[in-house]
XYZ file of C-alpha atoms in Angstrom:
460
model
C 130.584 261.817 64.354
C 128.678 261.126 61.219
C 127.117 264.073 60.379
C 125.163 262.337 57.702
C 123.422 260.744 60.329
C 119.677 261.140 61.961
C 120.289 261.368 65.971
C 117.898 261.533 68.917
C 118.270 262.081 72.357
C 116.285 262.710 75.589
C 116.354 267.033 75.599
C 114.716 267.669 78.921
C 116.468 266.615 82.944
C 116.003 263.464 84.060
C 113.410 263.035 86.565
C 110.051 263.586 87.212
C 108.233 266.734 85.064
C 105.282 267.786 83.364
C 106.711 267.450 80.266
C 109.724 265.565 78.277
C 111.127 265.640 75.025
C 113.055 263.562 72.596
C 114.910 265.445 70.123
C 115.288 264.091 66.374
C 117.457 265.752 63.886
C 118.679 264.711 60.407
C 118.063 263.838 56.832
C 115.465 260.896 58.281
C 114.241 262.541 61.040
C 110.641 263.038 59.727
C 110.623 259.623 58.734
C 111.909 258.153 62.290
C 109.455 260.045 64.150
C 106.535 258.719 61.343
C 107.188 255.198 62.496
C 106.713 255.808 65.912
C 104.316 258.453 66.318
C 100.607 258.023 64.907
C 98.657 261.267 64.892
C 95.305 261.661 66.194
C 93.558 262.507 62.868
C 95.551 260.071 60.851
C 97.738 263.108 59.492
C 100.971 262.261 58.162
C 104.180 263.963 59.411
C 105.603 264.133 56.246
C 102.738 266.684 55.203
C 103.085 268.768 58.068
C 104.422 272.192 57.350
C 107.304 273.297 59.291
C 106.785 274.666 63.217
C 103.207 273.300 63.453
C 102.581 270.596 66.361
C 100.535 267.101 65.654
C 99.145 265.927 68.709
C 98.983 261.762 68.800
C 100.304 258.902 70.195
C 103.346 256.974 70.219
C 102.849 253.543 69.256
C 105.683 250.536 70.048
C 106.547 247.825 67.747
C 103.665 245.766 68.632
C 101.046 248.751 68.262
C 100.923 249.424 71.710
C 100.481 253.013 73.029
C 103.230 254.182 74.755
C 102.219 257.477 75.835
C 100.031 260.445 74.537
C 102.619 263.227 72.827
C 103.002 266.465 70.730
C 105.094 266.207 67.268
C 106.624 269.624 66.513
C 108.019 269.559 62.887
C 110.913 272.159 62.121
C 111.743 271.726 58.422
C 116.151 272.233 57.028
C 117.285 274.700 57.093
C 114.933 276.765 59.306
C 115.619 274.195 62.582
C 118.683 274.716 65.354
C 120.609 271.902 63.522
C 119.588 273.643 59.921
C 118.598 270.353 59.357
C 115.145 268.388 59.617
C 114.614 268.050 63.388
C 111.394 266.271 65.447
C 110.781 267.026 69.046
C 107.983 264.387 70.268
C 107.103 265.988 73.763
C 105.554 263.259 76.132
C 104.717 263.348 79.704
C 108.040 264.001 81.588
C 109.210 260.513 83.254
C 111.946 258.359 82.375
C 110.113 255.173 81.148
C 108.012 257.045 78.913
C 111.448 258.876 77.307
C 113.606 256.315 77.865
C 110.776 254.089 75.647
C 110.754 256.407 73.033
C 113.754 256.801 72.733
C 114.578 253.294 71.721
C 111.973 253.337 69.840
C 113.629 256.084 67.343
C 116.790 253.868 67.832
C 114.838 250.851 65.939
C 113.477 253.229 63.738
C 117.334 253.943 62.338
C 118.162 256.965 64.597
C 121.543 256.602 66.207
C 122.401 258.058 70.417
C 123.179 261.686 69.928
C 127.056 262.323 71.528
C 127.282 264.747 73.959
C 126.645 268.395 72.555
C 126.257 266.872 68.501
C 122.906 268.936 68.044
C 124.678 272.122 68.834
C 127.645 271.008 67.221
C 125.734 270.560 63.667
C 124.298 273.673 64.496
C 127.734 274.959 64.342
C 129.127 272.683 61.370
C 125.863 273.926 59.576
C 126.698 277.620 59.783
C 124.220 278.222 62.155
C 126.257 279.519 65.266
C 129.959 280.137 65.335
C 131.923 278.546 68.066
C 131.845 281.246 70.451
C 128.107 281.298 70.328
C 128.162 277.356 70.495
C 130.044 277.755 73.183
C 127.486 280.079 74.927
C 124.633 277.820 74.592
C 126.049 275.363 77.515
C 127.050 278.826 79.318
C 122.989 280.272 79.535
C 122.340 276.896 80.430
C 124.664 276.674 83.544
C 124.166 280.284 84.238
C 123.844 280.696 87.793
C 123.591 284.751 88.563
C 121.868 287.042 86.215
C 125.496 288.876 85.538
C 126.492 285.208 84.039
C 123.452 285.083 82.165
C 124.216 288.236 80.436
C 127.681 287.587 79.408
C 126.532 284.249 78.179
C 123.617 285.587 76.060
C 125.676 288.569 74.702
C 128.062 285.520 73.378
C 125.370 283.701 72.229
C 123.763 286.460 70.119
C 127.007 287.109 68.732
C 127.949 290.057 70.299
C 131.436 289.072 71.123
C 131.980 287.813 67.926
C 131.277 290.904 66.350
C 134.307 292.396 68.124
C 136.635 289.580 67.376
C 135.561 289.667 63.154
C 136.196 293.355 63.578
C 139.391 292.813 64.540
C 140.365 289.891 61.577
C 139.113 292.822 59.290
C 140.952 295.543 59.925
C 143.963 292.730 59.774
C 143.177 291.254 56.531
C 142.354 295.017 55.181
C 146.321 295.662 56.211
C 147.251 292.138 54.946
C 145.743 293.053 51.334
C 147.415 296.839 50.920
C 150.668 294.915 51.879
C 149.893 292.149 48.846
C 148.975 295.284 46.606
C 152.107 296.697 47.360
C 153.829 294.081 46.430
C 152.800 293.615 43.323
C 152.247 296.863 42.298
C 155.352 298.841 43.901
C 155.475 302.869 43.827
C 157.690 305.161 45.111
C 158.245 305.827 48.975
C 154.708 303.294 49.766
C 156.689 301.202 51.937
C 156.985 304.418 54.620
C 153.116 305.676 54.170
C 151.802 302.007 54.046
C 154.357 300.670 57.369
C 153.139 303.699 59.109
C 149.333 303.024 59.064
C 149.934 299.690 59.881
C 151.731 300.625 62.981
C 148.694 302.374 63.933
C 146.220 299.794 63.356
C 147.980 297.260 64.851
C 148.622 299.188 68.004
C 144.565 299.946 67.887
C 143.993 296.433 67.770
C 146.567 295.317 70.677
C 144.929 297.731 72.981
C 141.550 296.105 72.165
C 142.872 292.768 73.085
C 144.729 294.087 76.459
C 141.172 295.558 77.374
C 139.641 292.049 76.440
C 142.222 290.166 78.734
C 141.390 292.460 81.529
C 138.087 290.994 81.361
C 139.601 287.339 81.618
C 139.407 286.734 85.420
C 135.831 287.702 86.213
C 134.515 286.403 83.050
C 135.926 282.742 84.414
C 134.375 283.446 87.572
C 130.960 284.560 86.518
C 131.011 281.313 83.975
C 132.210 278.608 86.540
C 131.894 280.357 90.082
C 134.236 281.634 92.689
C 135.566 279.214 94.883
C 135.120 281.011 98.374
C 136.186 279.016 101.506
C 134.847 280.277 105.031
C 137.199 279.637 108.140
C 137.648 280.317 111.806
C 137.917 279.081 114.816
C 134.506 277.060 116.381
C 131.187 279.116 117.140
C 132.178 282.783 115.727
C 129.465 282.073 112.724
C 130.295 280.732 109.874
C 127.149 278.883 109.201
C 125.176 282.043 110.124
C 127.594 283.631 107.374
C 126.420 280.644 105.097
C 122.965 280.918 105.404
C 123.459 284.717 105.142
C 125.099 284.595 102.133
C 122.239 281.750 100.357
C 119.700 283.786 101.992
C 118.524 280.130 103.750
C 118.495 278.410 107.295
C 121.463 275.411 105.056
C 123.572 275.441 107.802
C 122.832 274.209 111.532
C 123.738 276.873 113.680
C 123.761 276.244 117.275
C 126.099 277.479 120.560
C 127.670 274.352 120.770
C 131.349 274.423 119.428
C 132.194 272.152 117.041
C 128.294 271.563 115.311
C 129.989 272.046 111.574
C 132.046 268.563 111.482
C 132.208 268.519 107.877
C 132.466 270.834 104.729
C 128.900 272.219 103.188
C 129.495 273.079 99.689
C 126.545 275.535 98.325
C 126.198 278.263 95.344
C 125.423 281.599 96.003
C 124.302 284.765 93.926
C 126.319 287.659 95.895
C 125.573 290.613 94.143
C 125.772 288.986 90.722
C 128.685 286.827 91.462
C 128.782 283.429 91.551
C 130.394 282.151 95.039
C 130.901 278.424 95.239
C 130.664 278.750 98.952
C 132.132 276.021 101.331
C 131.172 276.409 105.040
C 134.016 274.537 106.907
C 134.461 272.928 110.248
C 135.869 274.954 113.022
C 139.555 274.768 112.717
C 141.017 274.054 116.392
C 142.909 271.476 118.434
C 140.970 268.135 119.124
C 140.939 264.592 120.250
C 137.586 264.172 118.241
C 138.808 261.897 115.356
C 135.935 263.057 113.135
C 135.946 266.616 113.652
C 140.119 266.679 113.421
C 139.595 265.235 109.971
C 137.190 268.411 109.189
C 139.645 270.515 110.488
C 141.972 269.296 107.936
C 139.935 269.019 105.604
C 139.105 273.112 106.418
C 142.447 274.145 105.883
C 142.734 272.300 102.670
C 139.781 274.049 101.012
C 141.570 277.425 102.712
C 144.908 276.472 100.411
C 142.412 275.519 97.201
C 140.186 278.571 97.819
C 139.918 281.853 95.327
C 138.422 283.780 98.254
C 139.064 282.819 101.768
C 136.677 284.477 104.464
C 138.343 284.522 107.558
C 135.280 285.103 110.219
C 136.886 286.517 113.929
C 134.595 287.141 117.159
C 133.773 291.128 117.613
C 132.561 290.354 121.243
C 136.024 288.460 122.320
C 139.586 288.931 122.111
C 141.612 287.203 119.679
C 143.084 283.762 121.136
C 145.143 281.027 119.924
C 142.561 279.606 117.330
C 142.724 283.312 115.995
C 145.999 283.783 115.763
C 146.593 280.399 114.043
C 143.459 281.875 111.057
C 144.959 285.012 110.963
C 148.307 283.299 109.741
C 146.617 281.010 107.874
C 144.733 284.047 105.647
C 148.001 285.656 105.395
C 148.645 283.320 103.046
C 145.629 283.763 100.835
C 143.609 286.228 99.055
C 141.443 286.950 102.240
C 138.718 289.630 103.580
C 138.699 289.549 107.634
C 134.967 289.831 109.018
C 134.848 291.148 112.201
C 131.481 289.287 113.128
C 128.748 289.950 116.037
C 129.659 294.097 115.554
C 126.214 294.509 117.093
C 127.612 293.257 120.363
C 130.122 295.621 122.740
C 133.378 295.077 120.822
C 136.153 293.580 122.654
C 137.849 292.953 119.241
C 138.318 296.545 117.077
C 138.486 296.655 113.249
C 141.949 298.575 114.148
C 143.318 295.903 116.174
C 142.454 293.151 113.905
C 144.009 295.418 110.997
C 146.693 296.342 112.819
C 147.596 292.448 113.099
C 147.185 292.012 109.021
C 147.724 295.103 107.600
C 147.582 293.962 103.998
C 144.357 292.471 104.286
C 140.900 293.842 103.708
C 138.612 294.434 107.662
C 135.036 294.213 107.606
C 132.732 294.496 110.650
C 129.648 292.345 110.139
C 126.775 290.770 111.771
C 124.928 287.772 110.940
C 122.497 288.813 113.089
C 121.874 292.428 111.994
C 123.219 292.161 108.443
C 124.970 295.038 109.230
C 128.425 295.403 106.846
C 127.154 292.643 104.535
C 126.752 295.310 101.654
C 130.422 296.084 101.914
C 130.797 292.939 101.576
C 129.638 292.323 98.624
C 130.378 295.544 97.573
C 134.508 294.507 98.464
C 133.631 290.880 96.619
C 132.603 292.635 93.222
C 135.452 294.921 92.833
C 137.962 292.121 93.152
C 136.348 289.862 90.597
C 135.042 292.931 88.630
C 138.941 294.686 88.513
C 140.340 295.835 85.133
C 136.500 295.072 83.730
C 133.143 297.109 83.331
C 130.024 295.741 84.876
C 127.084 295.946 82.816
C 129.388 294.957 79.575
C 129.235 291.280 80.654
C 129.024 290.581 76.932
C 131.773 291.219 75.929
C 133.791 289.435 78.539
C 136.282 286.460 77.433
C 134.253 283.395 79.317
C 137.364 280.437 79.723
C 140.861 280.330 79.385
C 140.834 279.036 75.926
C 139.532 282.267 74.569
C 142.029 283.863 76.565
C 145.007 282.207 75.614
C 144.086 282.667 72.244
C 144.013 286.500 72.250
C 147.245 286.737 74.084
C 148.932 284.144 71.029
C 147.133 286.817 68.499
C 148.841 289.488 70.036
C 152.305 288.260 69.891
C 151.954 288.073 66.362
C 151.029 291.536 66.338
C 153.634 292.605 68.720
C 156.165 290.610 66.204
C 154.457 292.650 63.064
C 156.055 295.830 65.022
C 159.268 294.422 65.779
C 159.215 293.316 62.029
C 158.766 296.875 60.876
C 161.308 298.060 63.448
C 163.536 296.050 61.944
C 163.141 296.886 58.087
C 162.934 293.654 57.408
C 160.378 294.015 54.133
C 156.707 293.938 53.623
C 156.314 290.143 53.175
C 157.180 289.036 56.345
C 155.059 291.877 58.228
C 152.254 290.248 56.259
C 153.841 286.798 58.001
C 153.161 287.808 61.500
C 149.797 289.792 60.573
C 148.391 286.202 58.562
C 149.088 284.265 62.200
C 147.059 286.621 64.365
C 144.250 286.735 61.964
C 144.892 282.895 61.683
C 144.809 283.059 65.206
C 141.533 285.035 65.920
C 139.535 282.835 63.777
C 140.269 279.945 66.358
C 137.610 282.200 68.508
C 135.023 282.186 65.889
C 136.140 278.809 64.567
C 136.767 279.323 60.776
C 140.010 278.531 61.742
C 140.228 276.049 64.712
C 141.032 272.419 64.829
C 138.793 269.526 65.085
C 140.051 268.423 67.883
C 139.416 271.678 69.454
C 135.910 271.434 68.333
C 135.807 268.108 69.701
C 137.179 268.733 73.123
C 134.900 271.831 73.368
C 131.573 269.930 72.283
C 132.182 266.741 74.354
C 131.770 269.119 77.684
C 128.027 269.887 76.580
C 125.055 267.623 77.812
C 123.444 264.734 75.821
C 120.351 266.114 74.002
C 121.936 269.545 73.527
C-alpha cells in the first residue's frame, strides 16, 4: 500500500438502492472529485469548507452527465482517514458507481485494497487496531449482543483495559530501571514484593479476559448448530421456530428435507448458524442417502448439535442410531410434540444419555423453547458476564495474545522465585508489555496488520 496515495472505492452494497457512494480519500482527493463533479452553482470544491454537501452533477470525459450527486467534503485531519476524503453520493445502481468510479481512476485515484480506508484510519492514529478491528465486527453484527461487544471495541472500551494493563507493567518496569541505577539498601525485597502483587493482579485480569474467549468468537462469527433426527419428528418446524419464519417446508411426508438449509438465527442474543438437515435413516433413494450423509457430516463439524426425538412415539432404530450419534457431540436432546400424550418420557430419554442435557418442546405450542434458549446462552455465555459484551476478546488472535502475555508474567514470578536479579524480571515484564501492545497495535507486525485488514470489504 502506498499510503501517499489518493484511493476511491464504491462504499455502499452492490445492487439496487436509493442511494450509492464512492469514497475518495487522500492528499488529491479534493482535486479528483473537482474533475469529475461540477456543482450546480458553479462552486468550486476546493472552497468548500469541511462537512458541507455540494449538490451537482458528475460529468464524464466528454462532458456528459453521468448522474445527478451530492459532494460531501471532510477536510485532514477531521475525516475517518484523518486525511482529505470526498464521498460523491449518486443514485444507488451499479452503472452509475461503477462509472464514477472510473472516472476518479482517470482522474489519478488508484482502487482502494480491501479495508485501506480503515487501515489509514489506523496508520493515521485515528483508531487503534482493536477498534479497526471492530469496525468490520458492527458491520457483520448479526444479534444485538454482537453489536454491543463490537461497539464497546470500537469506542475503545477494550482498549482501555488492555493500556491499563501495559501501565501498571511499564510503571514496575521503570522502579526496576531506578533501582538499578540508583541501588539502596534491602530495595530489592520491598520492590520484588510489589511486583509480585501487581503481576498476580494483572494475570487474574487476563484469566477473566480468556474466560470471555469462547462466546466472544461465537457472538462475532456465529454458532455452528446442526439439527438431526430421524425423518418427520420436526426439524424444519424447529427451523422455522428458531428464524421465527415458514424457511423450511414442513409436511407429513418422511423424507421432504433432502438437502441441508443453512440459515442465521438471533436466539436470545446468540448467533446460531443453523443447518436444518435431512432425515438421517436407511434408504435406496440415491439423493436423499447423500443428505443423510451429508447430515451426519455437519453433526461431526457442528458446535451445537440438536438432536430432535418424537414425544408421541417410542424410540426406534433411527433413534437409537441419533442418540449414539449425539453421544459423541456437545448435544441438547428435544423431546418434541410434548403437547401430544407422551409415549416417549424426558426420564426415559435421559435415562438412555445421562450426560446429556433433556428438553421437552413443541413446535407447535412453543412450549420449552425458552429453556431452550435459556440452556443455549449459558453454554456460550460460561465463565463470562452478559451485559459486559464489551469487554469480551472477539477472535482467537486476541486470545492467543493474552495467554503469550501471561507467560511472560508467569516467567517474571518464577524469575523472582528464583533470585535471579532485577534485570531479567524486567526481561520477562518488557515481553508481556511488548506483547499487549500487539492488541492495540503499537507493537504488532505489518504483516499482522496486513492479514487483519485484507479480511475487511472494499470501500471500508
Amino acid at each position: 500500500m502506498q499510503q501517499g496515495d489518493t484511493i476511491s472505492a464504491i462504499a455502499t452494497p452492490r445492487g439496487e438502492g436509493g442511494i450509492g457512494i464512492v469514497r475518495i480519500s487522500g492528499e488529491h482527493a479534493i482535486e479528483v472529485a473537482e474533475a469529475v463533479f461540477q456543482s450546480a452553482g458553479g462552486r468550486k470544491l476546493a472552497d468548500t469548507e469541511s462537512y458541507r454537501a455540494v449538490y451537482g452533477r458528475i460529468i464524464d470525459e466528454n462532458g456528459q452527465v453521468v448522474d445527478e450527486a451530492i459532494a460531501l467534503v471532510m477536510r485532514a485531519p477531521h475525516s475517518y482517514t484523518v486525511e482529505d476524503v470526498v464521498e460523491l453520493q449518486c443514485h444507488g445502481g451499479m452503472m452509475p458507481l461503477r462509472k464514477i468510479l472510473s472516472l476518479t481512476w482517470q482522474q489519478g485515484a488508484r482502487p482502494a485494497e480491501r479495508g485501506e480506508f480503515t487501515k489509514r484510519a489506523f496508520l493515521n492514529g485515528r483508531l487503534d487496531l482493536s477498534q479497526a478491528q471492530a469496525v468490520m465486527d458492527i458491520i457483520e453484527a448479526r444479534t444485538d449482543a454482537s453489536l454491543a461487544m463490537a461497539a464497546g471495541h470500537l469506542t475503545g472500551h477494550f482498549s482501555q483495559g488492555i493500556q491499563v494493563m501495559r501501565h501498571d507493567i511499564l510503571g514496575m518496569i521503570a522502579h526496576i530501571e531506578a533501582a538499578i541505577d540508583f541501588p539502596e539498601d534491602e530495595v530489592d525485597d520491598v520492590l520484588t514484593y510489589d511486583i509480585q502483587k501487581k503481576v498476580v493482579d494483572i494475570r487474574n485480569k487476563i484469566s477473566g479476559m480468556l474466560k470471555t474467549a469462547h462466546a466472544g468468537r461465537i457472538l462475532r462469527d456465529g454458532l455452528m448448530t446442526a439439527i438431526i433426527g430421524k425423518p418427520n419428528v420436526g426439524k424444519s418446524s424447529l427451523l422455522n421456530s428458531l428464524l421465527r419464519e415458514e424457511r423450511a417446508i414442513v409436511t407429513e411426508i418422511p423424507g421432504t428435507t433432502r438437502d441441508s438449509i443453512e440459515e442465521y438465527a438471533d436466539v436470545g442474543g446468540i448467533p446460531l448458524r443453523i443447518i436444518d438437515t435431512a432425515g438421517i435413516r436407511s434408504t435406496d433413494d440415491v439423493v436423499e442417502r447423500i443428505g443423510v450423509e451429508k447430515a451426519r457430516s455437519y453433526a461431526d463439524r457442528a458446535s451445537l448439535v440438536l438432536a430432535l426425538f418424537d414425544a408421541s412415539r417410542p424410540l426406534g432404530r433411527e433413534d437409537e442410531e441419533i442418540l449414539a450419534l449425539s453421544e459423541q457431540h456437545d448435544a441438547i436432546l428435544l423431546l418434541n410434540k410434548c403437547d401430544l400424550p407422551m409415549v416417549t418420557t424426558p426420564e426415559l430419554l435421559s435415562a438412555r444419555a445421562p450426560r446429556q442435557t433433556v428438553i421437552p418442546i413443541s413446535t407447535h405450542t412453543q412450549a420449552g423453547f425458552t429453556r431452550l434458549v435459556e440452556r443455549i446462552r449459558s453454554r456460550v455465555y460460561a465463565g463470562a458476564a452478559a451485559g459486559e459484551e464489551g469487554d469480551f476478546v472477539t477472535d482467537a488472535r486476541q486470545a492467543e495474545v493474552l495467554r503469550q502475555a501471561d507467560a511472560h508474567l508467569e516467567a517474571s514470578l518464577r524469575t523472582i522465585e528464583a533470585d535471579m536479579g532485577l534485570d531479567f524480571i524486567s526481561i520477562d515484564l518488557r515481553s508481556a508489555w511488548e506483547k499487549l501492545g500487539e492488541l492495540t497495535g503499537e507493537t504488532v507486525g505489518e504483516d499482522i496488520i496486513n492479514e487483519i485488514f485484507s479480511k475487511f470489504c472494499i470501500g471500508k
